[in-house]
Amino acid sequence: EAQVTQNPRYLITVTGKKLTVTCSQNMNHEYMSWYRQDPGLGLRQIYYSMNVEVTDKGDVPEGYKVSRKEKRNFPLILESPSPNQTSLYFCASPLGGPSLNQPQHFGDGTRLSIL
Amino acid sequence: GESVGLHLPTLSVQEGDNSIINCAYSNSASDYFIWYKQESGKGPQFIIDIRSNMDKRQGQRVTVLLNKTVKHLSLQIAATQPGDSAVYFCAEGNRLAFGKGNQVVVIP
Protein backbone atom coordinates (compact mmCIF):
# COMPACT_ATOMS: atom_id res chain seq x y z
CA GLU A 1 0.00 0.00 0.00
CA ALA A 2 1.31 3.42 -1.00
CA GLN A 3 2.17 5.44 2.07
CA VAL A 4 3.51 8.86 2.91
CA THR A 5 4.34 8.99 6.60
CA GLN A 6 4.96 12.17 8.56
CA ASN A 7 6.17 12.60 12.11
CA PRO A 8 5.26 14.05 14.47
CA ARG A 9 1.53 14.52 13.89
CA TYR A 10 1.34 17.30 16.45
CA LEU A 11 3.98 19.54 17.97
CA ILE A 12 3.84 22.56 20.23
CA THR A 13 7.14 24.34 20.66
CA VAL A 14 8.65 27.75 21.31
CA THR A 15 10.12 30.42 19.08
CA GLY A 16 13.70 29.74 18.05
CA LYS A 17 13.90 26.09 19.00
CA LYS A 18 15.00 24.12 15.95
CA LEU A 19 12.69 21.36 14.83
CA THR A 20 12.48 18.76 12.10
CA VAL A 21 9.40 17.17 10.61
CA THR A 22 10.19 13.88 8.94
CA CYS A 23 8.55 12.47 5.83
CA SER A 24 9.07 9.11 4.21
CA GLN A 25 7.43 7.41 1.24
CA ASN A 26 7.45 3.74 0.30
CA MET A 27 6.73 4.19 -3.40
CA ASN A 28 10.35 4.65 -4.51
CA HIS A 29 9.35 7.93 -6.13
CA GLU A 30 11.81 10.58 -7.11
CA TYR A 31 9.49 13.54 -6.55
CA MET A 32 8.50 14.72 -3.07
CA SER A 33 7.18 18.01 -1.79
CA TRP A 34 6.12 19.93 1.30
CA TYR A 35 3.05 22.13 1.69
CA ARG A 36 1.58 24.26 4.40
CA GLN A 37 -2.13 24.77 4.72
CA ASP A 38 -3.63 27.82 6.35
CA PRO A 39 -7.29 28.86 6.68
CA GLY A 40 -8.34 30.99 3.76
CA LEU A 41 -5.06 30.45 1.89
CA GLY A 42 -5.30 26.83 0.84
CA LEU A 43 -2.27 24.65 0.19
CA ARG A 44 0.96 26.41 -0.62
CA GLN A 45 4.12 24.64 -1.66
CA ILE A 46 7.19 25.21 0.51
CA TYR A 47 9.87 23.10 -1.15
CA TYR A 48 10.03 20.23 -3.56
CA SER A 49 12.60 17.69 -4.63
CA MET A 50 12.90 16.11 -8.04
CA ASN A 51 15.45 13.53 -6.92
CA VAL A 52 18.13 12.73 -4.36
CA GLU A 53 20.27 15.82 -3.67
CA VAL A 54 17.99 17.95 -5.88
CA THR A 55 15.73 20.41 -4.05
CA ASP A 56 14.00 23.61 -5.14
CA LYS A 57 12.02 26.39 -3.55
CA GLY A 58 8.28 26.42 -3.85
CA ASP A 59 6.03 29.40 -3.30
CA VAL A 60 6.70 30.02 0.40
CA PRO A 61 10.22 28.76 1.24
CA GLU A 62 11.27 31.50 3.69
CA GLY A 63 12.18 30.14 7.11
CA TYR A 64 12.39 26.52 5.96
CA LYS A 65 15.09 24.13 4.85
CA VAL A 66 14.90 20.64 3.39
CA SER A 67 17.29 17.86 2.58
CA ARG A 68 17.10 14.86 0.30
CA LYS A 69 19.93 12.49 1.09
CA GLU A 70 18.01 9.38 0.14
CA LYS A 71 15.02 8.75 -2.06
CA ARG A 72 12.53 7.73 0.58
CA ASN A 73 13.05 10.60 3.05
CA PHE A 74 12.45 14.33 2.73
CA PRO A 75 12.64 16.10 6.10
CA LEU A 76 11.44 19.66 6.61
CA ILE A 77 13.65 21.72 8.91
CA LEU A 78 12.74 24.88 10.78
CA GLU A 79 16.05 26.25 12.04
CA SER A 80 14.51 29.06 14.08
CA PRO A 81 10.74 28.67 14.16
CA SER A 82 8.54 31.73 14.52
CA PRO A 83 4.83 32.05 15.36
CA ASN A 84 3.93 32.76 11.71
CA GLN A 85 5.02 29.22 10.92
CA THR A 86 2.19 27.86 13.01
CA SER A 87 0.33 25.83 10.43
CA LEU A 88 -0.74 22.44 9.15
CA TYR A 89 1.99 20.81 7.08
CA PHE A 90 1.70 18.10 4.46
CA CYS A 91 4.27 16.02 2.69
CA ALA A 92 3.32 14.58 -0.70
CA SER A 93 4.58 12.31 -3.43
CA PRO A 94 2.96 11.28 -6.73
CA LEU A 95 0.32 8.60 -6.40
CA GLY A 96 1.47 6.55 -9.35
CA GLY A 97 4.69 6.70 -11.32
CA PRO A 98 7.43 9.32 -11.29
CA SER A 99 5.66 11.83 -13.54
CA LEU A 100 4.45 15.09 -12.04
CA ASN A 101 1.33 15.00 -14.20
CA GLN A 102 -0.66 12.87 -11.81
CA PRO A 103 -2.39 13.05 -8.44
CA GLN A 104 -0.36 13.57 -5.32
CA HIS A 105 -0.50 11.23 -2.35
CA PHE A 106 -0.47 13.23 0.86
CA GLY A 107 0.58 12.30 4.35
CA ASP A 108 -1.84 12.75 7.23
CA GLY A 109 -0.36 16.10 8.18
CA THR A 110 1.65 17.65 10.98
CA ARG A 111 0.08 20.39 13.06
CA LEU A 112 2.76 22.75 14.34
CA SER A 113 2.13 25.41 16.95
CA ILE A 114 4.98 27.85 17.57
CA LEU A 115 4.50 29.89 20.74
CA GLY B 1 -7.18 23.28 16.25
CA GLU B 2 -8.62 25.58 13.64
CA SER B 3 -10.28 23.75 10.77
CA VAL B 4 -9.03 24.21 7.24
CA GLY B 5 -12.71 24.60 6.33
CA LEU B 6 -13.01 27.99 8.00
CA HIS B 7 -13.27 31.02 5.72
CA LEU B 8 -14.22 28.83 2.78
CA PRO B 9 -17.35 29.00 0.64
CA THR B 10 -19.77 26.48 2.07
CA LEU B 11 -22.28 24.34 0.26
CA SER B 12 -24.99 22.83 2.44
CA VAL B 13 -26.77 19.96 0.76
CA GLN B 14 -29.50 17.59 1.85
CA GLU B 15 -28.54 13.94 2.01
CA GLY B 16 -29.51 12.25 -1.23
CA ASP B 17 -29.36 15.43 -3.31
CA ASN B 18 -26.68 16.15 -5.89
CA SER B 19 -23.80 18.53 -5.12
CA ILE B 20 -21.96 20.75 -7.55
CA ILE B 21 -18.65 22.35 -6.63
CA ASN B 22 -17.03 24.85 -8.95
CA CYS B 23 -13.46 25.85 -9.62
CA ALA B 24 -11.95 28.49 -11.88
CA TYR B 25 -8.39 28.42 -13.13
CA SER B 26 -6.27 31.12 -14.67
CA ASN B 27 -3.66 29.42 -16.81
CA SER B 28 -5.02 28.69 -20.28
CA ALA B 29 -2.06 26.37 -20.92
CA SER B 30 -3.07 24.04 -18.06
CA ASP B 31 -3.89 20.62 -19.45
CA TYR B 32 -4.44 18.46 -16.40
CA PHE B 33 -6.74 18.93 -13.44
CA ILE B 34 -7.35 17.04 -10.24
CA TRP B 35 -10.05 17.12 -7.58
CA TYR B 36 -9.18 16.32 -3.98
CA LYS B 37 -11.31 15.68 -0.92
CA GLN B 38 -10.05 16.58 2.53
CA GLU B 39 -11.84 15.32 5.59
CA SER B 40 -11.27 16.88 8.98
CA GLY B 41 -7.94 15.83 10.47
CA LYS B 42 -6.73 14.10 7.32
CA GLY B 43 -4.61 14.84 4.30
CA PRO B 44 -6.13 15.56 0.89
CA GLN B 45 -7.25 12.48 -1.01
CA PHE B 46 -7.44 12.10 -4.78
CA ILE B 47 -10.98 11.82 -6.13
CA ILE B 48 -10.85 12.18 -9.90
CA ASP B 49 -8.79 13.83 -12.60
CA ILE B 50 -9.31 15.04 -16.13
CA ARG B 51 -7.05 15.98 -19.00
CA SER B 52 -7.73 18.85 -21.36
CA ASN B 53 -8.55 16.60 -24.30
CA MET B 54 -11.74 15.66 -22.47
CA ASP B 55 -14.68 17.75 -21.28
CA LYS B 56 -16.26 15.18 -19.01
CA ARG B 57 -15.11 12.26 -16.93
CA GLN B 58 -17.12 10.05 -14.63
CA GLY B 59 -16.17 8.04 -11.61
CA GLN B 60 -18.15 6.35 -8.91
CA ARG B 61 -20.87 8.91 -7.99
CA VAL B 62 -18.62 11.73 -9.16
CA THR B 63 -18.37 13.55 -12.47
CA VAL B 64 -15.91 16.24 -13.44
CA LEU B 65 -16.75 18.71 -16.18
CA LEU B 66 -14.15 20.87 -17.87
CA ASN B 67 -14.95 24.01 -19.86
CA LYS B 68 -11.70 25.23 -21.36
CA THR B 69 -13.36 28.20 -23.04
CA VAL B 70 -14.15 29.86 -19.74
CA LYS B 71 -11.42 28.09 -17.75
CA HIS B 72 -13.83 26.44 -15.40
CA LEU B 73 -14.26 22.98 -13.99
CA SER B 74 -16.83 21.48 -11.71
CA LEU B 75 -17.23 18.41 -9.56
CA GLN B 76 -20.64 16.82 -9.33
CA ILE B 77 -21.42 14.37 -6.55
CA ALA B 78 -24.52 12.28 -7.06
CA ALA B 79 -26.75 11.23 -4.17
CA THR B 80 -24.64 13.03 -1.58
CA GLN B 81 -24.02 11.07 1.61
CA PRO B 82 -22.94 12.18 5.10
CA GLY B 83 -19.49 10.75 4.38
CA ASP B 84 -19.14 13.29 1.58
CA SER B 85 -18.91 16.13 4.12
CA ALA B 86 -15.43 17.54 3.58
CA VAL B 87 -13.44 20.30 1.93
CA TYR B 88 -13.07 19.82 -1.82
CA PHE B 89 -10.48 21.59 -3.91
CA CYS B 90 -9.18 21.51 -7.41
CA ALA B 91 -5.59 21.50 -8.54
CA GLU B 92 -3.86 22.28 -11.80
CA GLY B 93 -1.74 19.18 -12.14
CA ASN B 94 1.16 20.59 -14.09
CA ARG B 95 1.78 23.45 -11.68
CA LEU B 96 0.55 21.65 -8.59
CA ALA B 97 -1.33 24.85 -7.79
CA PHE B 98 -4.34 24.42 -5.56
CA GLY B 99 -7.61 26.23 -5.22
CA LYS B 100 -8.60 27.34 -1.73
CA GLY B 101 -11.42 24.86 -1.57
CA ASN B 102 -15.11 24.58 -0.87
CA GLN B 103 -16.65 23.17 2.29
CA VAL B 104 -19.48 20.71 1.69
CA VAL B 105 -21.81 20.05 4.59
CA VAL B 106 -24.30 17.23 4.19
CA ILE B 107 -27.50 17.57 6.17
CA PRO B 108 -28.92 14.18 7.18
PDB file of N, CA, C and O in Angstrom, chain A residues 54-108:
ATOM      1  N   VAL A  54      18.539  16.891  -5.033  1.00  0.00           N
ATOM      2  CA  VAL A  54      17.989  17.951  -5.876  1.00  0.00           C
ATOM      3  C   VAL A  54      16.759  18.532  -5.195  1.00  0.00           C
ATOM      4  O   VAL A  54      15.721  17.859  -5.087  1.00  0.00           O
ATOM      5  N   THR A  55      16.878  19.764  -4.703  1.00  0.00           N
ATOM      6  CA  THR A  55      15.733  20.407  -4.055  1.00  0.00           C
ATOM      7  C   THR A  55      15.557  21.805  -4.620  1.00  0.00           C
ATOM      8  O   THR A  55      16.522  22.439  -5.055  1.00  0.00           O
ATOM      9  N   ASP A  56      14.302  22.289  -4.604  1.00  0.00           N
ATOM     10  CA  ASP A  56      14.001  23.614  -5.138  1.00  0.00           C
ATOM     11  C   ASP A  56      12.947  24.297  -4.292  1.00  0.00           C
ATOM     12  O   ASP A  56      12.103  23.627  -3.676  1.00  0.00           O
ATOM     13  N   LYS A  57      12.993  25.614  -4.306  1.00  0.00           N
ATOM     14  CA  LYS A  57      12.018  26.392  -3.550  1.00  0.00           C
ATOM     15  C   LYS A  57      10.661  26.343  -4.223  1.00  0.00           C
ATOM     16  O   LYS A  57      10.551  26.369  -5.445  1.00  0.00           O
ATOM     17  N   GLY A  58       9.645  26.295  -3.371  1.00  0.00           N
ATOM     18  CA  GLY A  58       8.284  26.415  -3.852  1.00  0.00           C
ATOM     19  C   GLY A  58       7.834  27.859  -3.746  1.00  0.00           C
ATOM     20  O   GLY A  58       8.624  28.785  -3.952  1.00  0.00           O
ATOM     21  N   ASP A  59       6.577  28.045  -3.362  1.00  0.00           N
ATOM     22  CA  ASP A  59       6.029  29.404  -3.300  1.00  0.00           C
ATOM     23  C   ASP A  59       6.324  30.136  -2.000  1.00  0.00           C
ATOM     24  O   ASP A  59       6.372  31.360  -1.972  1.00  0.00           O
ATOM     25  N   VAL A  60       6.505  29.386  -0.910  1.00  0.00           N
ATOM     26  CA  VAL A  60       6.701  30.022   0.402  1.00  0.00           C
ATOM     27  C   VAL A  60       7.868  29.372   1.148  1.00  0.00           C
ATOM     28  O   VAL A  60       7.690  28.795   2.222  1.00  0.00           O
ATOM     29  N   PRO A  61       9.096  29.479   0.641  1.00  0.00           N
ATOM     30  CA  PRO A  61      10.223  28.764   1.239  1.00  0.00           C
ATOM     31  C   PRO A  61      10.880  29.450   2.436  1.00  0.00           C
ATOM     32  O   PRO A  61      11.666  28.821   3.156  1.00  0.00           O
ATOM     33  N   GLU A  62      10.558  30.734   2.675  1.00  0.00           N
ATOM     34  CA  GLU A  62      11.267  31.496   3.687  1.00  0.00           C
ATOM     35  C   GLU A  62      11.092  30.877   5.073  1.00  0.00           C
ATOM     36  O   GLU A  62       9.967  30.620   5.510  1.00  0.00           O
ATOM     37  N   GLY A  63      12.208  30.684   5.763  1.00  0.00           N
ATOM     38  CA  GLY A  63      12.179  30.139   7.113  1.00  0.00           C
ATOM     39  C   GLY A  63      12.247  28.625   7.168  1.00  0.00           C
ATOM     40  O   GLY A  63      12.220  28.048   8.262  1.00  0.00           O
ATOM     41  N   TYR A  64      12.353  27.982   6.019  1.00  0.00           N
ATOM     42  CA  TYR A  64      12.392  26.521   5.960  1.00  0.00           C
ATOM     43  C   TYR A  64      13.648  26.044   5.228  1.00  0.00           C
ATOM     44  O   TYR A  64      14.195  26.737   4.384  1.00  0.00           O
ATOM     45  N   LYS A  65      14.045  24.840   5.583  1.00  0.00           N
ATOM     46  CA  LYS A  65      15.088  24.129   4.849  1.00  0.00           C
ATOM     47  C   LYS A  65      14.615  22.701   4.636  1.00  0.00           C
ATOM     48  O   LYS A  65      13.768  22.198   5.393  1.00  0.00           O
ATOM     49  N   VAL A  66      15.178  22.065   3.628  1.00  0.00           N
ATOM     50  CA  VAL A  66      14.896  20.644   3.392  1.00  0.00           C
ATOM     51  C   VAL A  66      16.196  19.953   3.039  1.00  0.00           C
ATOM     52  O   VAL A  66      17.204  20.600   2.740  1.00  0.00           O
ATOM     53  N   SER A  67      16.168  18.640   3.079  1.00  0.00           N
ATOM     54  CA  SER A  67      17.294  17.859   2.575  1.00  0.00           C
ATOM     55  C   SER A  67      16.757  16.598   1.919  1.00  0.00           C
ATOM     56  O   SER A  67      15.663  16.132   2.248  1.00  0.00           O
ATOM     57  N   ARG A  68      17.525  16.088   0.983  1.00  0.00           N
ATOM     58  CA  ARG A  68      17.105  14.855   0.298  1.00  0.00           C
ATOM     59  C   ARG A  68      18.354  13.995   0.073  1.00  0.00           C
ATOM     60  O   ARG A  68      18.926  13.937  -1.000  1.00  0.00           O
ATOM     61  N   LYS A  69      18.731  13.310   1.139  1.00  0.00           N
ATOM     62  CA  LYS A  69      19.931  12.488   1.088  1.00  0.00           C
ATOM     63  C   LYS A  69      19.634  11.086   0.559  1.00  0.00           C
ATOM     64  O   LYS A  69      20.542  10.385   0.088  1.00  0.00           O
ATOM     65  N   GLU A  70      18.418  10.678   0.661  1.00  0.00           N
ATOM     66  CA  GLU A  70      18.015   9.376   0.141  1.00  0.00           C
ATOM     67  C   GLU A  70      16.613   9.511  -0.427  1.00  0.00           C
ATOM     68  O   GLU A  70      15.866  10.409  -0.059  1.00  0.00           O
ATOM     69  N   LYS A  71      16.256   8.604  -1.306  1.00  0.00           N
ATOM     70  CA  LYS A  71      15.022   8.754  -2.062  1.00  0.00           C
ATOM     71  C   LYS A  71      13.792   8.727  -1.175  1.00  0.00           C
ATOM     72  O   LYS A  71      12.839   9.463  -1.402  1.00  0.00           O
ATOM     73  N   ARG A  72      13.764   7.909  -0.182  1.00  0.00           N
ATOM     74  CA  ARG A  72      12.535   7.727   0.581  1.00  0.00           C
ATOM     75  C   ARG A  72      12.247   8.847   1.591  1.00  0.00           C
ATOM     76  O   ARG A  72      11.113   9.006   2.013  1.00  0.00           O
ATOM     77  N   ASN A  73      13.238   9.619   1.983  1.00  0.00           N
ATOM     78  CA  ASN A  73      13.050  10.601   3.052  1.00  0.00           C
ATOM     79  C   ASN A  73      13.229  12.039   2.578  1.00  0.00           C
ATOM     80  O   ASN A  73      14.144  12.331   1.799  1.00  0.00           O
ATOM     81  N   PHE A  74      12.400  12.913   3.116  1.00  0.00           N
ATOM     82  CA  PHE A  74      12.450  14.335   2.726  1.00  0.00           C
ATOM     83  C   PHE A  74      12.069  15.167   3.945  1.00  0.00           C
ATOM     84  O   PHE A  74      10.944  15.663   4.064  1.00  0.00           O
ATOM     85  N   PRO A  75      12.983  15.357   4.886  1.00  0.00           N
ATOM     86  CA  PRO A  75      12.644  16.104   6.101  1.00  0.00           C
ATOM     87  C   PRO A  75      12.521  17.600   5.872  1.00  0.00           C
ATOM     88  O   PRO A  75      13.240  18.179   5.047  1.00  0.00           O
ATOM     89  N   LEU A  76      11.636  18.214   6.619  1.00  0.00           N
ATOM     90  CA  LEU A  76      11.436  19.665   6.614  1.00  0.00           C
ATOM     91  C   LEU A  76      12.029  20.215   7.906  1.00  0.00           C
ATOM     92  O   LEU A  76      11.688  19.750   8.989  1.00  0.00           O
ATOM     93  N   ILE A  77      12.904  21.196   7.761  1.00  0.00           N
ATOM     94  CA  ILE A  77      13.651  21.720   8.906  1.00  0.00           C
ATOM     95  C   ILE A  77      13.287  23.183   9.135  1.00  0.00           C
ATOM     96  O   ILE A  77      13.323  23.990   8.193  1.00  0.00           O
ATOM     97  N   LEU A  78      12.950  23.498  10.385  1.00  0.00           N
ATOM     98  CA  LEU A  78      12.744  24.885  10.779  1.00  0.00           C
ATOM     99  C   LEU A  78      13.875  25.228  11.740  1.00  0.00           C
ATOM    100  O   LEU A  78      13.874  24.808  12.891  1.00  0.00           O
ATOM    101  N   GLU A  79      14.847  25.958  11.245  1.00  0.00           N
ATOM    102  CA  GLU A  79      16.048  26.246  12.041  1.00  0.00           C
ATOM    103  C   GLU A  79      15.716  27.149  13.237  1.00  0.00           C
ATOM    104  O   GLU A  79      16.229  26.929  14.332  1.00  0.00           O
ATOM    105  N   SER A  80      14.895  28.138  13.013  1.00  0.00           N
ATOM    106  CA  SER A  80      14.514  29.059  14.083  1.00  0.00           C
ATOM    107  C   SER A  80      13.032  29.389  13.922  1.00  0.00           C
ATOM    108  O   SER A  80      12.679  30.439  13.372  1.00  0.00           O
ATOM    109  N   PRO A  81      12.174  28.506  14.397  1.00  0.00           N
ATOM    110  CA  PRO A  81      10.735  28.669  14.158  1.00  0.00           C
ATOM    111  C   PRO A  81      10.192  29.966  14.741  1.00  0.00           C
ATOM    112  O   PRO A  81      10.638  30.437  15.802  1.00  0.00           O
ATOM    113  N   SER A  82       9.214  30.524  14.051  1.00  0.00           N
ATOM    114  CA  SER A  82       8.541  31.729  14.525  1.00  0.00           C
ATOM    115  C   SER A  82       7.030  31.478  14.513  1.00  0.00           C
ATOM    116  O   SER A  82       6.548  30.574  13.823  1.00  0.00           O
ATOM    117  N   PRO A  83       6.281  32.286  15.264  1.00  0.00           N
ATOM    118  CA  PRO A  83       4.834  32.053  15.357  1.00  0.00           C
ATOM    119  C   PRO A  83       4.110  32.028  14.010  1.00  0.00           C
ATOM    120  O   PRO A  83       3.098  31.333  13.865  1.00  0.00           O
ATOM    121  N   ASN A  84       4.620  32.771  13.009  1.00  0.00           N
ATOM    122  CA  ASN A  84       3.932  32.764  11.708  1.00  0.00           C
ATOM    123  C   ASN A  84       4.127  31.459  10.941  1.00  0.00           C
ATOM    124  O   ASN A  84       3.594  31.285   9.835  1.00  0.00           O
ATOM    125  N   GLN A  85       4.885  30.542  11.513  1.00  0.00           N
ATOM    126  CA  GLN A  85       5.023  29.216  10.925  1.00  0.00           C
ATOM    127  C   GLN A  85       4.085  28.205  11.583  1.00  0.00           C
ATOM    128  O   GLN A  85       4.122  27.015  11.248  1.00  0.00           O
ATOM    129  N   THR A  86       3.260  28.700  12.475  1.00  0.00           N
ATOM    130  CA  THR A  86       2.190  27.860  13.014  1.00  0.00           C
ATOM    131  C   THR A  86       1.247  27.521  11.873  1.00  0.00           C
ATOM    132  O   THR A  86       0.692  28.416  11.225  1.00  0.00           O
ATOM    133  N   SER A  87       1.091  26.239  11.608  1.00  0.00           N
ATOM    134  CA  SER A  87       0.332  25.831  10.432  1.00  0.00           C
ATOM    135  C   SER A  87       0.141  24.319  10.426  1.00  0.00           C
ATOM    136  O   SER A  87       0.634  23.606  11.308  1.00  0.00           O
ATOM    137  N   LEU A  88      -0.566  23.871   9.406  1.00  0.00           N
ATOM    138  CA  LEU A  88      -0.740  22.437   9.146  1.00  0.00           C
ATOM    139  C   LEU A  88       0.123  22.090   7.941  1.00  0.00           C
ATOM    140  O   LEU A  88      -0.014  22.709   6.880  1.00  0.00           O
ATOM    141  N   TYR A  89       1.011  21.137   8.118  1.00  0.00           N
ATOM    142  CA  TYR A  89       1.989  20.815   7.084  1.00  0.00           C
ATOM    143  C   TYR A  89       1.709  19.440   6.490  1.00  0.00           C
ATOM    144  O   TYR A  89       1.396  18.485   7.216  1.00  0.00           O
ATOM    145  N   PHE A  90       1.876  19.362   5.159  1.00  0.00           N
ATOM    146  CA  PHE A  90       1.696  18.100   4.461  1.00  0.00           C
ATOM    147  C   PHE A  90       2.890  17.804   3.578  1.00  0.00           C
ATOM    148  O   PHE A  90       3.380  18.671   2.855  1.00  0.00           O
ATOM    149  N   CYS A  91       3.282  16.552   3.622  1.00  0.00           N
ATOM    150  CA  CYS A  91       4.268  16.024   2.691  1.00  0.00           C
ATOM    151  C   CYS A  91       3.507  15.263   1.611  1.00  0.00           C
ATOM    152  O   CYS A  91       2.435  14.693   1.883  1.00  0.00           O
ATOM    153  N   ALA A  92       4.032  15.260   0.384  1.00  0.00           N
ATOM    154  CA  ALA A  92       3.324  14.584  -0.705  1.00  0.00           C
ATOM    155  C   ALA A  92       4.304  13.975  -1.688  1.00  0.00           C
ATOM    156  O   ALA A  92       5.444  14.428  -1.827  1.00  0.00           O
ATOM    157  N   SER A  93       3.820  12.951  -2.374  1.00  0.00           N
ATOM    158  CA  SER A  93       4.581  12.309  -3.434  1.00  0.00           C
ATOM    159  C   SER A  93       3.569  11.809  -4.457  1.00  0.00           C
ATOM    160  O   SER A  93       2.420  11.543  -4.102  1.00  0.00           O
ATOM    161  N   PRO A  94       3.932  11.717  -5.733  1.00  0.00           N
ATOM    162  CA  PRO A  94       2.961  11.285  -6.734  1.00  0.00           C
ATOM    163  C   PRO A  94       2.342   9.939  -6.401  1.00  0.00           C
ATOM    164  O   PRO A  94       3.009   9.044  -5.889  1.00  0.00           O
ATOM    165  N   LEU A  95       1.070   9.811  -6.736  1.00  0.00           N
ATOM    166  CA  LEU A  95       0.323   8.602  -6.396  1.00  0.00           C
ATOM    167  C   LEU A  95       0.794   7.402  -7.216  1.00  0.00           C
ATOM    168  O   LEU A  95       0.863   6.288  -6.738  1.00  0.00           O
ATOM    169  N   GLY A  96       1.115   7.652  -8.479  1.00  0.00           N
ATOM    170  CA  GLY A  96       1.465   6.546  -9.351  1.00  0.00           C
ATOM    171  C   GLY A  96       2.943   6.505  -9.658  1.00  0.00           C
ATOM    172  O   GLY A  96       3.757   6.310  -8.788  1.00  0.00           O
ATOM    173  N   GLY A  97       3.298   6.762 -10.907  1.00  0.00           N
ATOM    174  CA  GLY A  97       4.693   6.702 -11.318  1.00  0.00           C
ATOM    175  C   GLY A  97       5.436   7.983 -11.019  1.00  0.00           C
ATOM    176  O   GLY A  97       4.961   8.822 -10.268  1.00  0.00           O
ATOM    177  N   PRO A  98       6.583   8.174 -11.620  1.00  0.00           N
ATOM    178  CA  PRO A  98       7.428   9.317 -11.287  1.00  0.00           C
ATOM    179  C   PRO A  98       6.968  10.637 -11.898  1.00  0.00           C
ATOM    180  O   PRO A  98       7.433  11.695 -11.489  1.00  0.00           O
ATOM    181  N   SER A  99       6.063  10.602 -12.858  1.00  0.00           N
ATOM    182  CA  SER A  99       5.665  11.829 -13.541  1.00  0.00           C
ATOM    183  C   SER A  99       4.955  12.792 -12.597  1.00  0.00           C
ATOM    184  O   SER A  99       4.226  12.388 -11.700  1.00  0.00           O
ATOM    185  N   LEU A 100       5.149  14.091 -12.842  1.00  0.00           N
ATOM    186  CA  LEU A 100       4.454  15.094 -12.044  1.00  0.00           C
ATOM    187  C   LEU A 100       2.999  15.200 -12.456  1.00  0.00           C
ATOM    188  O   LEU A 100       2.166  15.654 -11.692  1.00  0.00           O
ATOM    189  N   ASN A 101       2.667  14.808 -13.650  1.00  0.00           N
ATOM    190  CA  ASN A 101       1.335  14.996 -14.201  1.00  0.00           C
ATOM    191  C   ASN A 101       0.389  13.906 -13.716  1.00  0.00           C
ATOM    192  O   ASN A 101      -0.158  13.131 -14.493  1.00  0.00           O
ATOM    193  N   GLN A 102       0.218  13.869 -12.410  1.00  0.00           N
ATOM    194  CA  GLN A 102      -0.663  12.870 -11.810  1.00  0.00           C
ATOM    195  C   GLN A 102      -0.996  13.301 -10.381  1.00  0.00           C
ATOM    196  O   GLN A 102      -0.368  14.217  -9.849  1.00  0.00           O
ATOM    197  N   PRO A 103      -1.990  12.645  -9.796  1.00  0.00           N
ATOM    198  CA  PRO A 103      -2.388  13.052  -8.439  1.00  0.00           C
ATOM    199  C   PRO A 103      -1.266  12.854  -7.427  1.00  0.00           C
ATOM    200  O   PRO A 103      -0.416  11.977  -7.580  1.00  0.00           O
ATOM    201  N   GLN A 104      -1.308  13.686  -6.414  1.00  0.00           N
ATOM    202  CA  GLN A 104      -0.363  13.571  -5.317  1.00  0.00           C
ATOM    203  C   GLN A 104      -0.976  12.732  -4.194  1.00  0.00           C
ATOM    204  O   GLN A 104      -2.181  12.788  -3.945  1.00  0.00           O
ATOM    205  N   HIS A 105      -0.103  11.984  -3.539  1.00  0.00           N
ATOM    206  CA  HIS A 105      -0.503  11.231  -2.353  1.00  0.00           C
ATOM    207  C   HIS A 105       0.037  11.982  -1.151  1.00  0.00           C
ATOM    208  O   HIS A 105       1.253  12.182  -1.041  1.00  0.00           O
ATOM    209  N   PHE A 106      -0.862  12.402  -0.274  1.00  0.00           N
ATOM    210  CA  PHE A 106      -0.473  13.226   0.864  1.00  0.00           C
ATOM    211  C   PHE A 106      -0.373  12.407   2.137  1.00  0.00           C
ATOM    212  O   PHE A 106      -1.105  11.436   2.350  1.00  0.00           O
ATOM    213  N   GLY A 107       0.540  12.836   2.999  1.00  0.00           N
ATOM    214  CA  GLY A 107       0.577  12.296   4.348  1.00  0.00           C
ATOM    215  C   GLY A 107      -0.609  12.809   5.154  1.00  0.00           C
ATOM    216  O   GLY A 107      -1.406  13.613   4.666  1.00  0.00           O
ATOM    217  N   ASP A 108      -0.706  12.369   6.383  1.00  0.00           N
ATOM    218  CA  ASP A 108      -1.840  12.753   7.230  1.00  0.00           C
ATOM    219  C   ASP A 108      -1.677  14.132   7.873  1.00  0.00           C
ATOM    220  O   ASP A 108      -2.594  14.610   8.545  1.00  0.00           O
TER     221      ASP A 108
END
